[in-house]
JSON list of C-alpha atoms in Angstrom, two decimals:
[
{"chain": "A", "resi": 51, "resn": "MET", "atom": "CA", "xyz": [0.00, 0.00, 0.00]},
{"chain": "A", "resi": 52, "resn": "HIS", "atom": "CA", "xyz": [1.35, 3.45, -0.90]},
{"chain": "A", "resi": 53, "resn": "ALA", "atom": "CA", "xyz": [1.55, 6.12, 1.77]},
{"chain": "A", "resi": 54, "resn": "GLU", "atom": "CA", "xyz": [-1.16, 8.09, -0.01]},
{"chain": "A", "resi": 55, "resn": "SER", "atom": "CA", "xyz": [-3.58, 5.16, -0.31]},
{"chain": "A", "resi": 56, "resn": "ALA", "atom": "CA", "xyz": [-5.95, 3.53, 2.13]},
{"chain": "A", "resi": 57, "resn": "SER", "atom": "CA", "xyz": [-9.07, 1.43, 1.80]},
{"chain": "A", "resi": 58, "resn": "VAL", "atom": "CA", "xyz": [-12.41, 3.22, 1.54]},
{"chain": "A", "resi": 59, "resn": "PRO", "atom": "CA", "xyz": [-14.85, 1.15, 3.58]},
{"chain": "A", "resi": 60, "resn": "SER", "atom": "CA", "xyz": [-18.25, 0.22, 2.22]},
{"chain": "A", "resi": 61, "resn": "ARG", "atom": "CA", "xyz": [-20.11, 0.51, 5.53]},
{"chain": "A", "resi": 62, "resn": "ASP", "atom": "CA", "xyz": [-23.62, 0.46, 4.07]},
{"chain": "A", "resi": 63, "resn": "CYS", "atom": "CA", "xyz": [-22.97, -2.33, 1.57]},
{"chain": "A", "resi": 64, "resn": "ALA", "atom": "CA", "xyz": [-23.41, -6.02, 1.85]},
{"chain": "A", "resi": 65, "resn": "PRO", "atom": "CA", "xyz": [-20.15, -7.93, 2.28]},
{"chain": "A", "resi": 66, "resn": "PRO", "atom": "CA", "xyz": [-18.71, -9.33, -0.92]},
{"chain": "A", "resi": 67, "resn": "GLY", "atom": "CA", "xyz": [-19.90, -12.72, -2.01]},
{"chain": "A", "resi": 68, "resn": "ARG", "atom": "CA", "xyz": [-17.76, -15.71, -2.70]},
{"chain": "A", "resi": 69, "resn": "GLY", "atom": "CA", "xyz": [-15.41, -15.41, -5.59]},
{"chain": "A", "resi": 70, "resn": "THR", "atom": "CA", "xyz": [-12.22, -13.79, -6.64]},
{"chain": "A", "resi": 71, "resn": "VAL", "atom": "CA", "xyz": [-10.87, -10.53, -5.27]},
{"chain": "A", "resi": 72, "resn": "ASP", "atom": "CA", "xyz": [-9.20, -8.12, -7.67]},
{"chain": "A", "resi": 73, "resn": "VAL", "atom": "CA", "xyz": [-7.21, -5.47, -5.79]},
{"chain": "A", "resi": 74, "resn": "HIS", "atom": "CA", "xyz": [-6.42, -3.25, -8.78]},
{"chain": "A", "resi": 75, "resn": "GLN", "atom": "CA", "xyz": [-9.04, -2.11, -11.26]},
{"chain": "A", "resi": 76, "resn": "HIS", "atom": "CA", "xyz": [-9.80, 1.26, -12.84]},
{"chain": "A", "resi": 77, "resn": "LEU", "atom": "CA", "xyz": [-13.43, 2.25, -13.15]},
{"chain": "A", "resi": 78, "resn": "TRP", "atom": "CA", "xyz": [-14.28, 5.95, -13.01]},
{"chain": "A", "resi": 79, "resn": "PRO", "atom": "CA", "xyz": [-17.42, 7.00, -11.16]},
{"chain": "A", "resi": 80, "resn": "ALA", "atom": "CA", "xyz": [-19.67, 9.49, -12.96]},
{"chain": "A", "resi": 81, "resn": "THR", "atom": "CA", "xyz": [-18.76, 12.23, -10.47]},
{"chain": "A", "resi": 82, "resn": "PHE", "atom": "CA", "xyz": [-15.09, 11.75, -11.31]},
{"chain": "A", "resi": 83, "resn": "VAL", "atom": "CA", "xyz": [-15.75, 11.76, -15.08]},
{"chain": "A", "resi": 84, "resn": "GLU", "atom": "CA", "xyz": [-17.67, 15.03, -14.67]},
{"chain": "A", "resi": 85, "resn": "ALA", "atom": "CA", "xyz": [-14.82, 16.55, -12.64]},
{"chain": "A", "resi": 86, "resn": "LEU", "atom": "CA", "xyz": [-12.29, 15.59, -15.34]},
{"chain": "A", "resi": 87, "resn": "ARG", "atom": "CA", "xyz": [-14.56, 17.08, -18.01]},
{"chain": "A", "resi": 88, "resn": "SER", "atom": "CA", "xyz": [-14.85, 20.36, -16.10]},
{"chain": "A", "resi": 89, "resn": "ARG", "atom": "CA", "xyz": [-11.08, 20.96, -16.32]},
{"chain": "A", "resi": 90, "resn": "SER", "atom": "CA", "xyz": [-9.32, 22.98, -19.01]},
{"chain": "A", "resi": 91, "resn": "GLU", "atom": "CA", "xyz": [-5.85, 21.61, -18.15]},
{"chain": "A", "resi": 92, "resn": "PRO", "atom": "CA", "xyz": [-4.65, 18.00, -17.90]},
{"chain": "A", "resi": 93, "resn": "PRO", "atom": "CA", "xyz": [-5.73, 15.69, -16.57]},
{"chain": "A", "resi": 94, "resn": "ARG", "atom": "CA", "xyz": [-8.99, 16.30, -18.37]},
{"chain": "A", "resi": 95, "resn": "LEU", "atom": "CA", "xyz": [-11.56, 14.57, -20.51]},
{"chain": "A", "resi": 96, "resn": "ASP", "atom": "CA", "xyz": [-12.87, 16.05, -23.75]},
{"chain": "A", "resi": 97, "resn": "GLY", "atom": "CA", "xyz": [-15.86, 13.79, -24.31]},
{"chain": "A", "resi": 98, "resn": "TRP", "atom": "CA", "xyz": [-14.09, 10.47, -23.83]},
{"chain": "A", "resi": 99, "resn": "LEU", "atom": "CA", "xyz": [-10.66, 11.65, -25.04]},
{"chain": "A", "resi": 100, "resn": "LEU", "atom": "CA", "xyz": [-8.28, 11.72, -22.07]},
{"chain": "A", "resi": 101, "resn": "HIS", "atom": "CA", "xyz": [-5.52, 14.33, -21.96]},
{"chain": "A", "resi": 102, "resn": "THR", "atom": "CA", "xyz": [-2.67, 13.98, -19.45]},
{"chain": "A", "resi": 103, "resn": "ASP", "atom": "CA", "xyz": [0.70, 15.66, -19.07]},
{"chain": "A", "resi": 104, "resn": "PHE", "atom": "CA", "xyz": [2.51, 12.35, -19.39]},
{"chain": "A", "resi": 105, "resn": "GLU", "atom": "CA", "xyz": [0.98, 10.42, -22.29]},
{"chain": "A", "resi": 106, "resn": "PRO", "atom": "CA", "xyz": [-0.52, 11.21, -25.70]},
{"chain": "A", "resi": 107, "resn": "PRO", "atom": "CA", "xyz": [-4.32, 11.71, -25.82]},
{"chain": "A", "resi": 108, "resn": "PHE", "atom": "CA", "xyz": [-6.12, 8.43, -25.30]},
{"chain": "A", "resi": 109, "resn": "ALA", "atom": "CA", "xyz": [-9.63, 7.46, -26.44]},
{"chain": "A", "resi": 110, "resn": "VAL", "atom": "CA", "xyz": [-11.28, 6.02, -23.33]},
{"chain": "A", "resi": 111, "resn": "ASN", "atom": "CA", "xyz": [-13.91, 3.34, -23.88]},
{"chain": "A", "resi": 112, "resn": "PRO", "atom": "CA", "xyz": [-17.02, 4.45, -21.94]},
{"chain": "A", "resi": 113, "resn": "ARG", "atom": "CA", "xyz": [-18.03, 0.80, -21.39]},
{"chain": "A", "resi": 114, "resn": "ASP", "atom": "CA", "xyz": [-14.86, 0.35, -19.32]},
{"chain": "A", "resi": 115, "resn": "HIS", "atom": "CA", "xyz": [-16.37, 2.77, -16.80]},
{"chain": "A", "resi": 116, "resn": "ASP", "atom": "CA", "xyz": [-19.90, 1.38, -16.73]},
{"chain": "A", "resi": 117, "resn": "LEU", "atom": "CA", "xyz": [-20.61, -0.47, -13.50]},
{"chain": "A", "resi": 118, "resn": "SER", "atom": "CA", "xyz": [-23.14, -2.93, -14.93]},
{"chain": "A", "resi": 119, "resn": "THR", "atom": "CA", "xyz": [-20.85, -3.82, -17.81]},
{"chain": "A", "resi": 120, "resn": "ARG", "atom": "CA", "xyz": [-17.88, -4.26, -15.48]},
{"chain": "A", "resi": 121, "resn": "LEU", "atom": "CA", "xyz": [-19.76, -6.47, -13.03]},
{"chain": "A", "resi": 122, "resn": "GLY", "atom": "CA", "xyz": [-21.18, -8.55, -15.88]},
{"chain": "A", "resi": 123, "resn": "GLN", "atom": "CA", "xyz": [-17.71, -9.27, -17.27]},
{"chain": "A", "resi": 124, "resn": "ASP", "atom": "CA", "xyz": [-16.84, -11.45, -14.28]},
{"chain": "A", "resi": 125, "resn": "PRO", "atom": "CA", "xyz": [-19.83, -12.98, -12.50]},
{"chain": "A", "resi": 126, "resn": "ASP", "atom": "CA", "xyz": [-17.44, -14.84, -10.16]},
{"chain": "A", "resi": 127, "resn": "LEU", "atom": "CA", "xyz": [-15.94, -11.58, -8.90]},
{"chain": "A", "resi": 128, "resn": "GLY", "atom": "CA", "xyz": [-16.42, -11.29, -5.16]},
{"chain": "A", "resi": 129, "resn": "ARG", "atom": "CA", "xyz": [-14.90, -7.83, -4.79]},
{"chain": "A", "resi": 130, "resn": "ALA", "atom": "CA", "xyz": [-12.88, -5.41, -6.90]},
{"chain": "A", "resi": 131, "resn": "LEU", "atom": "CA", "xyz": [-10.88, -2.59, -5.39]},
{"chain": "A", "resi": 132, "resn": "LEU", "atom": "CA", "xyz": [-10.68, 0.47, -7.61]},
{"chain": "A", "resi": 133, "resn": "SER", "atom": "CA", "xyz": [-7.71, 2.80, -7.73]},
{"chain": "A", "resi": 134, "resn": "LEU", "atom": "CA", "xyz": [-6.75, 5.98, -9.48]},
{"chain": "A", "resi": 135, "resn": "SER", "atom": "CA", "xyz": [-4.34, 5.48, -12.33]},
{"chain": "A", "resi": 136, "resn": "ALA", "atom": "CA", "xyz": [-0.92, 7.04, -11.61]},
{"chain": "A", "resi": 137, "resn": "PRO", "atom": "CA", "xyz": [-0.54, 8.44, -15.18]},
{"chain": "A", "resi": 138, "resn": "LEU", "atom": "CA", "xyz": [-3.46, 10.77, -14.46]},
{"chain": "A", "resi": 139, "resn": "GLY", "atom": "CA", "xyz": [-1.11, 12.58, -12.08]},
{"chain": "A", "resi": 140, "resn": "ILE", "atom": "CA", "xyz": [-3.89, 13.72, -9.75]},
{"chain": "A", "resi": 141, "resn": "GLU", "atom": "CA", "xyz": [-2.02, 13.11, -6.49]},
{"chain": "A", "resi": 142, "resn": "SER", "atom": "CA", "xyz": [0.86, 15.23, -7.85]},
{"chain": "A", "resi": 143, "resn": "LEU", "atom": "CA", "xyz": [-1.28, 18.24, -8.75]},
{"chain": "A", "resi": 144, "resn": "PRO", "atom": "CA", "xyz": [-1.21, 21.30, -6.48]},
{"chain": "A", "resi": 145, "resn": "ALA", "atom": "CA", "xyz": [-3.69, 20.72, -3.67]},
{"chain": "A", "resi": 146, "resn": "ASP", "atom": "CA", "xyz": [-6.16, 23.32, -4.97]},
{"chain": "A", "resi": 147, "resn": "GLN", "atom": "CA", "xyz": [-6.43, 21.38, -8.23]},
{"chain": "A", "resi": 148, "resn": "ALA", "atom": "CA", "xyz": [-6.20, 17.89, -6.74]},
{"chain": "A", "resi": 149, "resn": "THR", "atom": "CA", "xyz": [-8.84, 18.36, -4.05]},
{"chain": "A", "resi": 150, "resn": "PRO", "atom": "CA", "xyz": [-11.92, 18.67, -6.33]},
{"chain": "A", "resi": 151, "resn": "LEU", "atom": "CA", "xyz": [-10.82, 15.62, -8.31]},
{"chain": "A", "resi": 152, "resn": "LEU", "atom": "CA", "xyz": [-10.06, 13.59, -5.20]},
{"chain": "A", "resi": 153, "resn": "ASP", "atom": "CA", "xyz": [-13.38, 14.60, -3.64]},
{"chain": "A", "resi": 154, "resn": "ALA", "atom": "CA", "xyz": [-15.19, 13.50, -6.81]},
{"chain": "A", "resi": 155, "resn": "TRP", "atom": "CA", "xyz": [-13.26, 10.21, -6.72]},
{"chain": "A", "resi": 156, "resn": "HIS", "atom": "CA", "xyz": [-14.13, 9.48, -3.09]},
{"chain": "A", "resi": 157, "resn": "ASP", "atom": "CA", "xyz": [-17.79, 10.52, -3.47]},
{"chain": "A", "resi": 158, "resn": "GLY", "atom": "CA", "xyz": [-18.09, 8.37, -6.56]},
{"chain": "A", "resi": 159, "resn": "LEU", "atom": "CA", "xyz": [-16.50, 5.37, -4.86]},
{"chain": "A", "resi": 160, "resn": "SER", "atom": "CA", "xyz": [-19.15, 5.48, -2.16]},
{"chain": "A", "resi": 161, "resn": "GLY", "atom": "CA", "xyz": [-21.87, 5.41, -4.80]},
{"chain": "A", "resi": 162, "resn": "LEU", "atom": "CA", "xyz": [-20.27, 2.57, -6.73]},
{"chain": "A", "resi": 163, "resn": "ALA", "atom": "CA", "xyz": [-19.86, 0.54, -3.54]},
{"chain": "A", "resi": 164, "resn": "ALA", "atom": "CA", "xyz": [-23.55, 0.97, -2.73]},
{"chain": "A", "resi": 165, "resn": "ASP", "atom": "CA", "xyz": [-24.72, 0.33, -6.31]},
{"chain": "A", "resi": 166, "resn": "SER", "atom": "CA", "xyz": [-22.60, -2.84, -6.55]},
{"chain": "A", "resi": 167, "resn": "ARG", "atom": "CA", "xyz": [-23.90, -4.21, -3.25]},
{"chain": "A", "resi": 168, "resn": "GLY", "atom": "CA", "xyz": [-20.37, -4.53, -1.90]},
{"chain": "A", "resi": 169, "resn": "ARG", "atom": "CA", "xyz": [-18.68, -6.00, -4.96]},
{"chain": "A", "resi": 170, "resn": "ILE", "atom": "CA", "xyz": [-16.85, -2.71, -5.55]},
{"chain": "A", "resi": 171, "resn": "ALA", "atom": "CA", "xyz": [-14.71, -0.87, -3.02]},
{"chain": "A", "resi": 172, "resn": "GLY", "atom": "CA", "xyz": [-11.75, 1.40, -3.55]},
{"chain": "A", "resi": 173, "resn": "TRP", "atom": "CA", "xyz": [-8.52, 2.96, -2.45]},
{"chain": "A", "resi": 174, "resn": "ALA", "atom": "CA", "xyz": [-8.54, 6.47, -1.04]},
{"chain": "A", "resi": 175, "resn": "SER", "atom": "CA", "xyz": [-5.99, 8.99, -2.28]},
{"chain": "A", "resi": 176, "resn": "VAL", "atom": "CA", "xyz": [-4.57, 12.28, -1.05]},
{"chain": "A", "resi": 177, "resn": "SER", "atom": "CA", "xyz": [-2.51, 15.05, -2.57]},
{"chain": "A", "resi": 178, "resn": "ARG", "atom": "CA", "xyz": [1.22, 14.43, -2.27]},
{"chain": "A", "resi": 179, "resn": "HIS", "atom": "CA", "xyz": [1.89, 18.15, -1.79]},
{"chain": "A", "resi": 180, "resn": "GLU", "atom": "CA", "xyz": [-0.58, 18.95, 0.96]},
{"chain": "A", "resi": 181, "resn": "PRO", "atom": "CA", "xyz": [-2.11, 15.69, 2.15]},
{"chain": "A", "resi": 182, "resn": "ASP", "atom": "CA", "xyz": [-5.31, 16.26, 4.11]},
{"chain": "A", "resi": 183, "resn": "LEU", "atom": "CA", "xyz": [-4.76, 13.46, 6.59]},
{"chain": "A", "resi": 184, "resn": "SER", "atom": "CA", "xyz": [-7.51, 14.61, 8.96]},
{"chain": "A", "resi": 185, "resn": "GLY", "atom": "CA", "xyz": [-9.93, 14.70, 6.04]},
{"chain": "A", "resi": 186, "resn": "LEU", "atom": "CA", "xyz": [-8.79, 11.24, 5.03]},
{"chain": "A", "resi": 187, "resn": "GLN", "atom": "CA", "xyz": [-9.30, 9.98, 8.58]},
{"chain": "A", "resi": 188, "resn": "THR", "atom": "CA", "xyz": [-12.84, 11.40, 8.53]},
{"chain": "A", "resi": 189, "resn": "LEU", "atom": "CA", "xyz": [-13.51, 9.79, 5.15]},
{"chain": "A", "resi": 190, "resn": "LEU", "atom": "CA", "xyz": [-12.31, 6.42, 6.36]},
{"chain": "A", "resi": 191, "resn": "SER", "atom": "CA", "xyz": [-14.28, 6.58, 9.60]},
{"chain": "A", "resi": 192, "resn": "ASP", "atom": "CA", "xyz": [-17.61, 7.36, 7.86]}
]
């Protein structure tokens, strides 16, 4: 586990069923997609075209970020833990830019956990420059 990552609990969700556990998947909640689309600088989404500072523009497949599609791909999946992708560079942004994206990520994870009935959980993230550890503690205790 990285210093800036911790598990986001799914308090209101049923425990995962039997099956495999995948500890590293990328599925963007709608709130996070909207936050990326609201930006004019990387990381940002223009429709489904992802722009980052570190890689050429990439055409994101919307189905890769659809919860029903993802859950249907592996009916034996007991739980998947979602994480931010490092090439997005969100944790390395100045805190004033990272915070809205990280808030959208965490809010969206809670929704995905509830909508998946516990099959989806995720890793929390903080800014590397000004980590809000008390905010993270609050998030993890909720």
